[in-house]
Amino acid sequence: MRASDRAYRALREDIVAGSLLPGTVLGEVEQSQRLGISRTPLREALSRLTADGLTAPHNGRGVVVTSISPETVTELFELRQALECKAAALAATRGEPELFTGLRRDFEQAADLIVSETELDPSRSAYYALVARLDEAIDTAAANTYLAQALANVRLHLARVRRLAKDNPRRLLATAGEHATIASAIAARDPALASAATSVHLHKSLEHFL
């Protein structure tokens, strides 16, 4: 793997995980020393982060981690609304019902994951892995390369928002039911219902984040 790719992945992970908080200045000298690479590949990595919207230029000395505000979260969800509702509708038309029936069952049983992980794994990684499985299944079933690429960037920013927001078990239990409804609608090959169920989920999620 190229040095610039390693640096990009490491910095992106730190930003998404919250190790590098909004407002943190990523100076070229400091980061090249920290990552053990020269400044040329670091500049390439920083440029990619800026293209992703995770950083922005800062007074000619590196970049700064972009902020997250109610306004930026609202903009993110406006874009999610357009992309994810369309993806769910396409998945309902093109996907395999059996796969989504199985995912519906998993979400109907997800309460155990959410509750049991509270102390053992506060990040609830198993539940979020289940959500990622649904996202991947929808992307694959939608079979639209450009839509999948756009969604990947949106979910990158969503991961940041999720990390910075306070986890609420009650809200997570509600999302499990909402995801089960989405999976059920796709399994039933009902694109209008799949889109509507996705819209309801996003609306409630935005209310929670704000």
GROMACS .gro file of C-alpha atoms in nm:
model
  210
    1MET     CA    1   0.000   0.000   0.000
    2ARG     CA    2   0.130   0.344  -0.088
    3ALA     CA    3   0.232   0.580   0.192
    4SER     CA    4  -0.037   0.828   0.090
    5ASP     CA    5  -0.302   0.557   0.107
    6ARG     CA    6  -0.188   0.449   0.454
    7ALA     CA    7  -0.192   0.807   0.576
    8TYR     CA    8  -0.534   0.871   0.426
    9ARG     CA    9  -0.685   0.563   0.589
   10ALA     CA   10  -0.526   0.633   0.926
   11LEU     CA   11  -0.635   0.996   0.935
   12ARG     CA   12  -0.984   0.916   0.806
   13GLU     CA   13  -1.027   0.653   1.076
   14ASP     CA   14  -0.910   0.895   1.345
   15ILE     CA   15  -1.153   1.162   1.225
   16VAL     CA   16  -1.451   0.929   1.198
   17ALA     CA   17  -1.375   0.767   1.535
   18GLY     CA   18  -1.350   1.108   1.701
   19SER     CA   19  -0.983   1.078   1.795
   20LEU     CA   20  -0.928   1.390   1.586
   21LEU     CA   21  -1.208   1.622   1.691
   22PRO     CA   22  -1.368   1.896   1.479
   23GLY     CA   23  -1.144   2.201   1.479
   24THR     CA   24  -0.821   2.002   1.512
   25VAL     CA   25  -0.549   2.144   1.290
   26LEU     CA   26  -0.356   1.878   1.096
   27GLY     CA   27  -0.024   2.047   1.028
   28GLU     CA   28   0.199   1.890   0.765
   29VAL     CA   29   0.511   1.874   0.982
   30GLU     CA   30   0.335   1.728   1.285
   31GLN     CA   31   0.135   1.471   1.092
   32SER     CA   32   0.421   1.357   0.870
   33GLN     CA   33   0.625   1.292   1.186
   34ARG     CA   34   0.338   1.119   1.363
   35LEU     CA   35   0.264   0.891   1.068
   36GLY     CA   36   0.627   0.835   0.973
   37ILE     CA   37   0.598   0.951   0.613
   38SER     CA   38   0.732   1.238   0.404
   39ARG     CA   39   0.529   1.551   0.343
   40THR     CA   40   0.456   1.474  -0.025
   41PRO     CA   41   0.238   1.166   0.036
   42LEU     CA   42   0.090   1.338   0.340
   43ARG     CA   43  -0.024   1.631   0.122
   44GLU     CA   44  -0.193   1.381  -0.110
   45ALA     CA   45  -0.371   1.221   0.185
   46LEU     CA   46  -0.483   1.559   0.318
   47SER     CA   47  -0.613   1.656  -0.026
   48ARG     CA   48  -0.826   1.340  -0.036
   49LEU     CA   49  -0.965   1.414   0.309
   50THR     CA   50  -1.055   1.764   0.194
   51ALA     CA   51  -1.225   1.620  -0.117
   52ASP     CA   52  -1.427   1.397   0.118
   53GLY     CA   53  -1.533   1.701   0.318
   54LEU     CA   54  -1.364   1.575   0.635
   55THR     CA   55  -1.107   1.856   0.639
   56ALA     CA   56  -1.073   2.207   0.500
   57PRO     CA   57  -0.771   2.430   0.420
   58HIS     CA   58  -0.638   2.618   0.723
   59ASN     CA   59  -0.436   2.938   0.687
   60GLY     CA   60  -0.183   2.785   0.451
   61ARG     CA   61  -0.053   2.539   0.710
   62GLY     CA   62  -0.219   2.206   0.659
   63VAL     CA   63  -0.589   2.150   0.708
   64VAL     CA   64  -0.845   2.157   0.988
   65VAL     CA   65  -1.099   1.888   1.072
   66THR     CA   66  -1.439   2.020   0.963
   67SER     CA   67  -1.704   2.098   1.220
   68ILE     CA   68  -2.037   1.926   1.271
   69SER     CA   69  -2.332   2.153   1.344
   70PRO     CA   70  -2.710   2.120   1.337
   71GLU     CA   71  -2.700   2.286   0.996
   72THR     CA   72  -2.449   2.041   0.850
   73VAL     CA   73  -2.637   1.743   0.996
   74THR     CA   74  -2.959   1.871   0.839
   75GLU     CA   75  -2.787   1.906   0.501
   76LEU     CA   76  -2.649   1.553   0.533
   77PHE     CA   77  -2.995   1.414   0.600
   78GLU     CA   78  -3.143   1.606   0.308
   79LEU     CA   79  -2.902   1.423   0.082
   80ARG     CA   80  -2.963   1.090   0.260
   81GLN     CA   81  -3.334   1.133   0.201
   82ALA     CA   82  -3.288   1.154  -0.173
   83LEU     CA   83  -3.029   0.878  -0.203
   84GLU     CA   84  -3.147   0.618   0.047
   85CYS     CA   85  -3.516   0.636  -0.045
   86LYS     CA   86  -3.423   0.580  -0.409
   87ALA     CA   87  -3.188   0.295  -0.319
   88ALA     CA   88  -3.457   0.122  -0.111
   89ALA     CA   89  -3.708   0.153  -0.393
   90LEU     CA   90  -3.462   0.006  -0.644
   91ALA     CA   91  -3.374  -0.275  -0.404
   92ALA     CA   92  -3.742  -0.363  -0.372
   93THR     CA   93  -3.760  -0.392  -0.749
   94ARG     CA   94  -3.432  -0.576  -0.809
   95GLY     CA   95  -3.339  -0.751  -0.483
   96GLU     CA   96  -3.379  -1.108  -0.359
   97PRO     CA   97  -3.678  -1.128  -0.119
   98GLU     CA   98  -3.526  -1.412   0.083
   99LEU     CA   99  -3.221  -1.206   0.177
  100PHE     CA  100  -3.430  -0.919   0.308
  101THR     CA  101  -3.670  -1.151   0.485
  102GLY     CA  102  -3.371  -1.284   0.677
  103LEU     CA  103  -3.254  -0.932   0.759
  104ARG     CA  104  -3.604  -0.845   0.881
  105ARG     CA  105  -3.590  -1.137   1.124
  106ASP     CA  106  -3.246  -1.028   1.245
  107PHE     CA  107  -3.371  -0.679   1.321
  108GLU     CA  108  -3.679  -0.816   1.496
  109GLN     CA  109  -3.439  -0.999   1.730
  110ALA     CA  110  -3.194  -0.708   1.758
  111ALA     CA  111  -3.321  -0.598   2.098
  112ASP     CA  112  -3.098  -0.863   2.255
  113LEU     CA  113  -2.793  -0.716   2.081
  114ILE     CA  114  -2.874  -0.362   2.189
  115VAL     CA  115  -2.950  -0.444   2.552
  116SER     CA  116  -2.686  -0.711   2.613
  117GLU     CA  117  -2.404  -0.497   2.469
  118THR     CA  118  -2.469  -0.201   2.696
  119GLU     CA  119  -2.198  -0.301   2.946
  120LEU     CA  120  -1.983  -0.545   2.747
  121ASP     CA  121  -1.955  -0.332   2.436
  122PRO     CA  122  -2.081   0.025   2.482
  123SER     CA  123  -2.022   0.091   2.111
  124ARG     CA  124  -2.277  -0.183   2.026
  125SER     CA  125  -2.058  -0.292   1.735
  126ALA     CA  126  -2.267  -0.604   1.664
  127TYR     CA  127  -2.582  -0.398   1.613
  128TYR     CA  128  -2.410  -0.145   1.390
  129ALA     CA  129  -2.260  -0.435   1.193
  130LEU     CA  130  -2.617  -0.555   1.132
  131VAL     CA  131  -2.712  -0.208   1.009
  132ALA     CA  132  -2.409  -0.215   0.777
  133ARG     CA  133  -2.526  -0.552   0.641
  134LEU     CA  134  -2.863  -0.401   0.552
  135ASP     CA  135  -2.695  -0.101   0.387
  136GLU     CA  136  -2.470  -0.330   0.185
  137ALA     CA  137  -2.762  -0.553   0.083
  138ILE     CA  138  -2.961  -0.251  -0.035
  139ASP     CA  139  -2.664  -0.107  -0.226
  140THR     CA  140  -2.601  -0.441  -0.398
  141ALA     CA  141  -2.967  -0.496  -0.482
  142ALA     CA  142  -3.009  -0.140  -0.615
  143ALA     CA  143  -2.733  -0.222  -0.866
  144ASN     CA  144  -2.643   0.140  -0.938
  145THR     CA  145  -2.272   0.216  -0.918
  146TYR     CA  146  -2.306   0.594  -0.901
  147LEU     CA  147  -2.573   0.575  -0.632
  148ALA     CA  148  -2.355   0.341  -0.425
  149GLN     CA  149  -2.057   0.576  -0.454
  150ALA     CA  150  -2.264   0.874  -0.340
  151LEU     CA  151  -2.404   0.676  -0.048
  152ALA     CA  152  -2.055   0.569   0.061
  153ASN     CA  153  -1.952   0.932   0.107
  154VAL     CA  154  -2.273   1.016   0.293
  155ARG     CA  155  -2.225   0.722   0.530
  156LEU     CA  156  -1.868   0.832   0.598
  157HIS     CA  157  -2.002   1.158   0.741
  158LEU     CA  158  -2.289   0.981   0.912
  159ALA     CA  159  -2.037   0.768   1.103
  160ARG     CA  160  -1.883   1.090   1.240
  161VAL     CA  161  -2.222   1.222   1.347
  162ARG     CA  162  -2.308   0.892   1.514
  163ARG     CA  163  -1.980   0.888   1.708
  164LEU     CA  164  -2.030   1.242   1.836
  165ALA     CA  165  -2.397   1.193   1.925
  166LYS     CA  166  -2.499   1.033   2.252
  167ASP     CA  167  -2.612   0.674   2.213
  168ASN     CA  168  -2.967   0.622   2.333
  169PRO     CA  169  -3.074   0.258   2.381
  170ARG     CA  170  -3.441   0.352   2.350
  171ARG     CA  171  -3.376   0.518   2.015
  172LEU     CA  172  -3.169   0.220   1.899
  173LEU     CA  173  -3.457  -0.014   1.981
  174ALA     CA  174  -3.684   0.207   1.771
  175THR     CA  175  -3.436   0.205   1.481
  176ALA     CA  176  -3.431  -0.175   1.489
  177GLY     CA  177  -3.805  -0.174   1.429
  178GLU     CA  178  -3.770   0.085   1.153
  179HIS     CA  179  -3.500  -0.117   0.981
  180ALA     CA  180  -3.716  -0.430   1.009
  181THR     CA  181  -3.998  -0.242   0.834
  182ILE     CA  182  -3.764  -0.132   0.554
  183ALA     CA  183  -3.636  -0.487   0.505
  184SER     CA  184  -3.991  -0.622   0.509
  185ALA     CA  185  -4.105  -0.375   0.242
  186ILE     CA  186  -3.810  -0.466   0.018
  187ALA     CA  187  -3.879  -0.837   0.069
  188ALA     CA  188  -4.240  -0.774  -0.032
  189ARG     CA  189  -4.116  -0.605  -0.352
  190ASP     CA  190  -4.303  -0.286  -0.267
  191PRO     CA  191  -4.084   0.006  -0.380
  192ALA     CA  192  -4.326   0.278  -0.263
  193LEU     CA  193  -4.348   0.129   0.086
  194ALA     CA  194  -3.971   0.073   0.101
  195SER     CA  195  -3.911   0.438   0.012
  196ALA     CA  196  -4.173   0.560   0.261
  197ALA     CA  197  -4.036   0.342   0.542
  198THR     CA  198  -3.686   0.475   0.474
  199SER     CA  199  -3.816   0.832   0.479
  200VAL     CA  200  -3.983   0.780   0.818
  201HIS     CA  201  -3.664   0.628   0.959
  202LEU     CA  202  -3.450   0.918   0.838
  203HIS     CA  203  -3.694   1.177   0.972
  204LYS     CA  204  -3.690   1.019   1.318
  205SER     CA  205  -3.313   0.979   1.312
  206LEU     CA  206  -3.264   1.345   1.226
  207GLU     CA  207  -3.490   1.449   1.512
  208HIS     CA  208  -3.279   1.239   1.748
  209PHE     CA  209  -2.945   1.375   1.625
  210LEU     CA  210  -3.064   1.733   1.655
   0.00000   0.00000   0.00000
